[in-house]
Coordinates of C-alpha atoms in Angstrom, one line a residue:
M951 CA 0.0 -0.1 -0.3
T952 CA 1.1 3.4 -1.2
A953 CA 1.6 6.3 1.2
V954 CA -1.1 8.1 -0.3
E955 CA -3.5 5.1 0.0
A956 CA -2.4 5.0 3.8
T957 CA -3.2 8.9 4.4
S958 CA -6.8 7.8 2.9
V959 CA -7.3 5.1 5.2
T960 CA -6.2 7.1 8.0
E961 CA -8.2 10.1 7.1
E962 CA -11.7 7.8 6.5
E963 CA -11.1 6.0 9.8
R964 CA -10.9 9.3 11.7
S965 CA -13.7 10.6 10.0
K966 CA -15.6 9.4 13.3
P967 CA -14.6 9.1 16.4
L968 CA -12.9 5.3 17.2
A969 CA -14.9 4.8 20.6
L970 CA -18.0 5.5 18.3
R971 CA -16.9 2.7 15.9
V972 CA -15.8 0.3 18.3
G973 CA -19.5 0.7 20.2
A974 CA -21.2 0.1 17.1
E975 CA -19.2 -3.5 16.4
L976 CA -19.7 -4.2 19.9
V977 CA -23.7 -3.9 20.0
G978 CA -24.0 -5.0 16.4
S979 CA -22.6 -7.9 16.9
F980 CA -24.4 -8.4 20.1
I981 CA -28.1 -7.8 18.1
V982 CA -26.6 -10.4 15.3
C983 CA -25.4 -12.8 17.7
F984 CA -28.3 -12.7 19.8
A985 CA -30.8 -12.8 16.8
I986 CA -29.1 -16.0 15.6
Y987 CA -29.2 -17.9 18.9
S988 CA -32.8 -16.9 19.3
I989 CA -33.7 -18.1 16.0
C990 CA -31.4 -21.4 16.3
T991 CA -32.8 -22.0 19.9
L992 CA -36.6 -20.8 20.0
G993 CA -37.4 -21.3 16.3
S994 CA -35.8 -24.8 16.3
A995 CA -37.4 -26.1 19.8
I996 CA -41.1 -24.8 19.3
Y997 CA -41.6 -23.7 15.7
G998 CA -39.3 -26.4 14.3
V999 CA -37.4 -23.8 12.0
N1000 CA -35.8 -25.9 9.2
M1001 CA -32.5 -25.1 7.6
A1002 CA -33.9 -23.2 4.9
F1003 CA -35.8 -20.6 7.1
I1004 CA -32.6 -20.2 9.2
A1005 CA -30.3 -19.6 6.0
L1006 CA -33.1 -17.0 5.0
L1007 CA -32.9 -15.4 8.3
T1008 CA -29.3 -15.7 9.1
G1009 CA -28.8 -13.6 5.8
L1010 CA -31.6 -11.1 6.6
V1011 CA -30.1 -10.6 10.1
Y1012 CA -26.7 -9.5 8.9
A1013 CA -28.3 -7.2 5.9
A1014 CA -30.0 -5.3 8.5
A1015 CA -27.1 -5.1 10.9
T1016 CA -25.0 -4.1 8.0
V1017 CA -27.8 -1.6 7.0
I1018 CA -27.7 0.0 10.5
F1019 CA -24.3 0.2 11.2
G1020 CA -22.6 0.4 7.8
K1021 CA -21.9 3.9 8.2
I1022 CA -20.2 3.8 11.3
S1023 CA -17.7 1.4 11.5
G1024 CA -18.6 -0.4 8.2
A1025 CA -20.6 -3.0 10.1
Q1026 CA -17.5 -5.8 9.7
L1027 CA -18.9 -7.6 12.7
N1028 CA -17.0 -10.8 12.2
P1029 CA -13.3 -11.1 13.3
A1030 CA -12.5 -12.8 9.9
V1031 CA -13.9 -9.5 8.0
S1032 CA -11.6 -7.5 10.3
V1033 CA -8.4 -9.4 9.8
A1034 CA -9.1 -9.6 5.7
A1035 CA -9.7 -5.6 6.3
M1036 CA -6.3 -5.1 8.2
L1037 CA -4.6 -7.3 5.7
T1038 CA -5.7 -5.0 2.6
G1039 CA -5.2 -1.5 4.6
R1040 CA -8.8 -0.8 4.5
T1041 CA -8.5 -1.1 8.4
G1042 CA -5.7 0.2 10.6
V1043 CA -4.4 -2.2 12.9
L1044 CA -5.1 -0.7 16.0
D1045 CA -8.6 -0.3 14.9
G1046 CA -9.2 -3.8 13.6
V1047 CA -7.8 -5.4 17.1
L1048 CA -10.4 -3.5 18.8
Y1049 CA -12.9 -4.2 16.2
I1050 CA -12.1 -7.9 17.1
I1051 CA -12.6 -7.1 20.6
A1052 CA -15.7 -5.7 20.8
Q1053 CA -16.9 -8.1 18.3
V1054 CA -16.1 -11.3 20.7
L1055 CA -17.4 -9.3 23.4
G1056 CA -20.7 -8.5 21.7
G1057 CA -21.1 -12.1 20.7
I1058 CA -20.2 -13.5 24.7
G1059 CA -22.9 -10.7 26.0
A1060 CA -25.3 -12.3 23.6
G1061 CA -24.9 -15.7 24.7
A1062 CA -25.1 -14.8 28.2
A1063 CA -28.2 -13.1 27.7
I1064 CA -29.9 -16.3 25.6
R1065 CA -28.3 -18.4 28.6
F1066 CA -30.3 -16.8 31.5
L1067 CA -33.1 -16.0 29.4
L1068 CA -34.2 -19.4 28.4
P1069 CA -36.8 -20.9 30.5
T1070 CA -35.6 -24.6 31.8
S1071 CA -37.1 -27.5 33.9
E1072 CA -36.5 -30.8 34.5
Q1073 CA -37.8 -31.9 31.4
V1074 CA -36.6 -29.0 29.4
T1075 CA -33.0 -28.7 29.9
L1076 CA -30.6 -26.4 29.0
K1077 CA -29.2 -29.0 26.8
I1078 CA -32.2 -29.1 24.9
W1079 CA -31.9 -25.5 24.3
M1080 CA -28.4 -25.5 23.5
T1081 CA -28.3 -28.4 20.9
P1082 CA -29.5 -26.7 17.8
V1083 CA -27.5 -23.6 18.2
I1084 CA -23.8 -24.6 19.3
N1085 CA -20.9 -24.8 16.4
G1086 CA -19.3 -28.4 16.4
F1087 CA -19.2 -31.2 14.2
D1088 CA -19.4 -35.0 14.7
K1089 CA -21.5 -35.4 18.0
N1090 CA -22.0 -31.8 18.4
S1091 CA -23.4 -31.5 14.4
V1092 CA -27.0 -30.5 14.5
S1093 CA -27.8 -33.4 12.3
Y1094 CA -26.1 -36.1 14.3
A1095 CA -29.3 -37.2 16.1
T1096 CA -30.3 -38.2 12.7
L1097 CA -27.4 -39.7 11.0
G1098 CA -26.2 -41.3 14.2
N1099 CA -29.0 -43.9 14.1
Y1100 CA -27.5 -45.2 10.7
G1101 CA -24.1 -45.2 12.0
V1102 CA -22.7 -42.1 10.1
S1103 CA -21.3 -38.7 11.4
F1104 CA -19.9 -35.5 9.9
S1105 CA -16.0 -35.5 9.9
I1106 CA -13.8 -32.7 11.0
T1107 CA -12.9 -32.5 7.2
L1108 CA -16.3 -31.5 6.1
A1109 CA -16.4 -29.5 8.7
I1110 CA -13.4 -27.5 7.7
A1111 CA -14.2 -27.8 4.2
V1112 CA -17.5 -26.3 4.5
E1113 CA -16.6 -23.3 7.2
L1114 CA -13.7 -22.4 4.9
V1115 CA -15.6 -22.2 1.6
A1116 CA -18.6 -20.1 3.0
G1117 CA -15.7 -18.1 4.9
I1118 CA -14.1 -17.2 1.8
V1119 CA -17.8 -16.2 0.0
I1120 CA -18.3 -13.9 2.7
I1121 CA -14.8 -12.2 3.0
A1122 CA -14.7 -12.1 -0.6
A1123 CA -18.4 -10.2 -0.6
A1124 CA -17.0 -7.9 1.9
L1125 CA -14.0 -7.0 0.3
N1126 CA -15.6 -6.7 -3.2
T1127 CA -18.4 -4.3 -1.9
T1128 CA -16.0 -1.7 0.1
D1129 CA -13.3 0.8 -1.5
E1130 CA -9.7 1.3 -1.0
S1131 CA -10.7 3.4 2.3
G1132 CA -12.8 0.3 3.7
K1133 CA -16.2 2.6 2.9
P1134 CA -19.1 0.1 2.3
S1135 CA -21.0 0.7 -1.4
T1136 CA -24.5 1.1 -1.5
N1137 CA -24.9 -2.8 -2.3
H1138 CA -22.7 -3.8 0.5
A1139 CA -25.7 -4.9 2.8
S1140 CA -27.3 -7.1 0.5
A1141 CA -24.4 -8.4 -0.8
M1142 CA -23.3 -9.4 2.8
G1143 CA -27.6 -10.9 3.2
L1144 CA -26.5 -13.1 0.6
A1145 CA -23.2 -14.3 1.6
Y1146 CA -23.8 -15.3 5.1
G1147 CA -27.1 -17.1 3.6
F1148 CA -25.3 -18.9 1.4
G1149 CA -22.9 -19.7 4.2
A1150 CA -25.7 -21.0 6.3
A1151 CA -27.4 -23.0 3.7
I1152 CA -24.2 -25.2 3.3
A1153 CA -22.6 -25.3 6.7
Y1154 CA -25.5 -25.5 9.1
P1155 CA -26.4 -29.2 8.5
V1156 CA -22.7 -30.0 9.0
T1157 CA -21.4 -27.2 11.7
G1158 CA -24.7 -25.2 12.7
A1159 CA -23.0 -22.4 10.4
A1160 CA -20.7 -21.0 12.7
L1161 CA -19.4 -18.4 9.8
N1162 CA -17.8 -16.0 12.5
P1163 CA -15.5 -16.8 15.2
A1164 CA -17.3 -14.1 17.5
R1165 CA -20.8 -16.2 16.9
A1166 CA -19.3 -19.2 18.1
T1167 CA -17.7 -18.2 20.9
G1168 CA -20.4 -16.7 22.4
I1169 CA -22.4 -19.6 22.6
A1170 CA -19.7 -22.0 23.4
I1171 CA -18.8 -20.3 26.8
F1172 CA -22.3 -20.8 28.2
A1173 CA -23.0 -24.1 26.5
Q1174 CA -19.7 -25.6 28.3
N1175 CA -20.5 -28.4 30.6
Q1176 CA -24.2 -28.6 30.0
G1177 CA -24.0 -32.1 29.1
L1178 CA -23.9 -31.9 25.4
S1179 CA -22.3 -35.2 23.4
E1180 CA -18.8 -32.8 23.0
Q1181 CA -17.7 -29.7 24.6
P1182 CA -18.0 -26.9 22.3
L1183 CA -14.9 -25.1 23.7
Q1184 CA -13.0 -28.3 22.5
Q1185 CA -14.1 -27.8 19.0
L1186 CA -14.3 -23.9 18.8
W1187 CA -10.5 -23.9 17.5
V1188 CA -12.1 -24.8 13.8
F1189 CA -14.4 -21.8 14.3
W1190 CA -11.7 -19.1 14.2
I1191 CA -9.1 -21.1 12.1
C1192 CA -11.0 -21.6 9.5
P1193 CA -12.5 -17.8 9.0
I1194 CA -9.1 -16.4 9.5
L1195 CA -7.5 -18.4 7.1
A1196 CA -10.2 -18.0 4.4
A1197 CA -9.5 -14.4 5.1
A1198 CA -5.8 -14.6 4.7
I1199 CA -6.3 -16.2 1.4
V1200 CA -8.9 -14.0 -0.1
A1201 CA -6.7 -10.9 1.2
L1202 CA -3.9 -12.4 -0.5
V1203 CA -5.5 -12.6 -3.6
A1204 CA -6.9 -9.0 -3.4
I1205 CA -3.7 -7.8 -2.8
V1206 CA -2.0 -9.8 -5.7
A1207 CA -4.7 -8.9 -8.2
A1208 CA -4.1 -5.1 -6.8
M1209 CA -0.4 -5.5 -8.0
I1210 CA -0.9 -6.8 -10.9
G1211 CA -3.3 -4.1 -12.2
A1212 CA -0.9 -1.4 -10.7
S1213 CA 1.9 -3.1 -12.7
K1214 CA -0.6 -3.3 -15.9
N1215 CA -1.2 0.5 -15.3
A1216 CA 2.4 1.2 -15.0
S1217 CA 3.2 -0.7 -18.3
E1218 CA 0.4 1.1 -20.2
V1219 CA 2.1 4.4 -18.9
E1220 CA 5.2 3.5 -20.0
Q1221 CA 4.0 2.5 -23.4
T1222 CA 2.2 5.7 -23.9
S1223 CA 5.1 7.7 -22.8
E1224 CA 7.2 5.4 -25.2
A1225 CA 4.8 6.4 -27.9
S1226 CA 4.7 10.1 -27.4
E1227 CA 8.7 10.0 -27.2
D1228 CA 8.7 8.1 -30.7
T1229 CA 6.2 10.8 -32.3
A1230 CA 8.4 13.5 -31.0
D1231 CA 11.2 12.2 -32.7
T1232 CA 9.9 11.6 -35.9
L1233 CA 8.3 15.5 -35.8
D1234 CA 11.6 16.4 -34.9
A1235 CA 13.4 14.2 -37.5
A1236 CA 10.6 15.5 -40.3
N1237 CA 11.5 19.2 -39.1
R1238 CA 15.1 18.9 -39.6
H1239 CA 14.4 17.1 -42.8
E1240 CA 12.3 20.2 -44.1
G1241 CA 14.8 22.5 -42.9
E1242 CA 17.6 20.9 -44.4
Q1243 CA 15.2 21.0 -47.8
N1244 CA 14.7 24.7 -47.3
E1245 CA 18.5 25.1 -46.8
Q1246 CA 19.1 23.4 -49.9
A1247 CA 16.2 25.2 -52.0
S1248 CA 17.9 28.7 -50.8
A1249 CA 21.3 27.8 -51.7
Q1250 CA 20.2 26.5 -55.3
S1251 CA 18.1 30.0 -55.3
D1252 CA 21.5 31.7 -54.1
A1253 CA 23.4 29.8 -57.1
D1254 CA 21.0 30.8 -59.7
E1255 CA 21.2 34.2 -58.8
S1256 CA 24.7 34.2 -59.0
I1257 CA 25.0 32.7 -62.6
E1258 CA 22.3 35.4 -63.9
R1259 CA 24.5 38.3 -62.6
D1260 CA 27.5 36.7 -64.7

């Protein structure tokens, strides 16, 4: 990133107070995570909400939060998006780190709220509420109850694959709808909603569709030691590594593409400059040739005048 680009990023980031932007990430992440936790617990347990509705509602939640907070902080709302923004220079390192902390705290706050607001009894335990909302694989997969009857389960390999693919789509959508200063475009919210909806559709049956380390962390903390088949915190590393790896891959591609574009532009400028120099040289040569012809004509005229006098 050039010095001019770095300056423009800094000016954009300073347009609103850092505390306000960090606060927007905190509140936005709380709203997103609380909404998703509510959809997966109340919706699944009481209304039998299926995967299609969960994918649709997940996309709508992220799109709405992006509309609300996009003009304040860019509505990154996801540590992986913040990492990609830092790597590509759209967000400063200090700002990005504070955003990530705020996002995780927002997810934890939402996890605490849903944990203590859900009603429980001897028949309806916290395990029943937490099973469809946690992120996990194998025995912690939301599909294990069905697949286990047939002696199969979703492995860690498949979990990594779907979370990585979903993460790449989400990060690519985020970078392609923000400019070099991190300012979102007019279609940013709709793009993020579609990306998260797509991610939820392919990942929910396998992992519960984490897609966001803050979302996975917030509920894992409060589902720990609640009698689930596997402890959620033991599987949490997958839902941090996959999105961060996706952010690194997309950021690398974006950086290489920018370098190629800059090199191509420089080559075009150089070719234009060379063409201008060639044109100038041609004009100079033509002018010199014309001058020589004029000198020869003048000399010939002088010679003719001399002969006539003689």
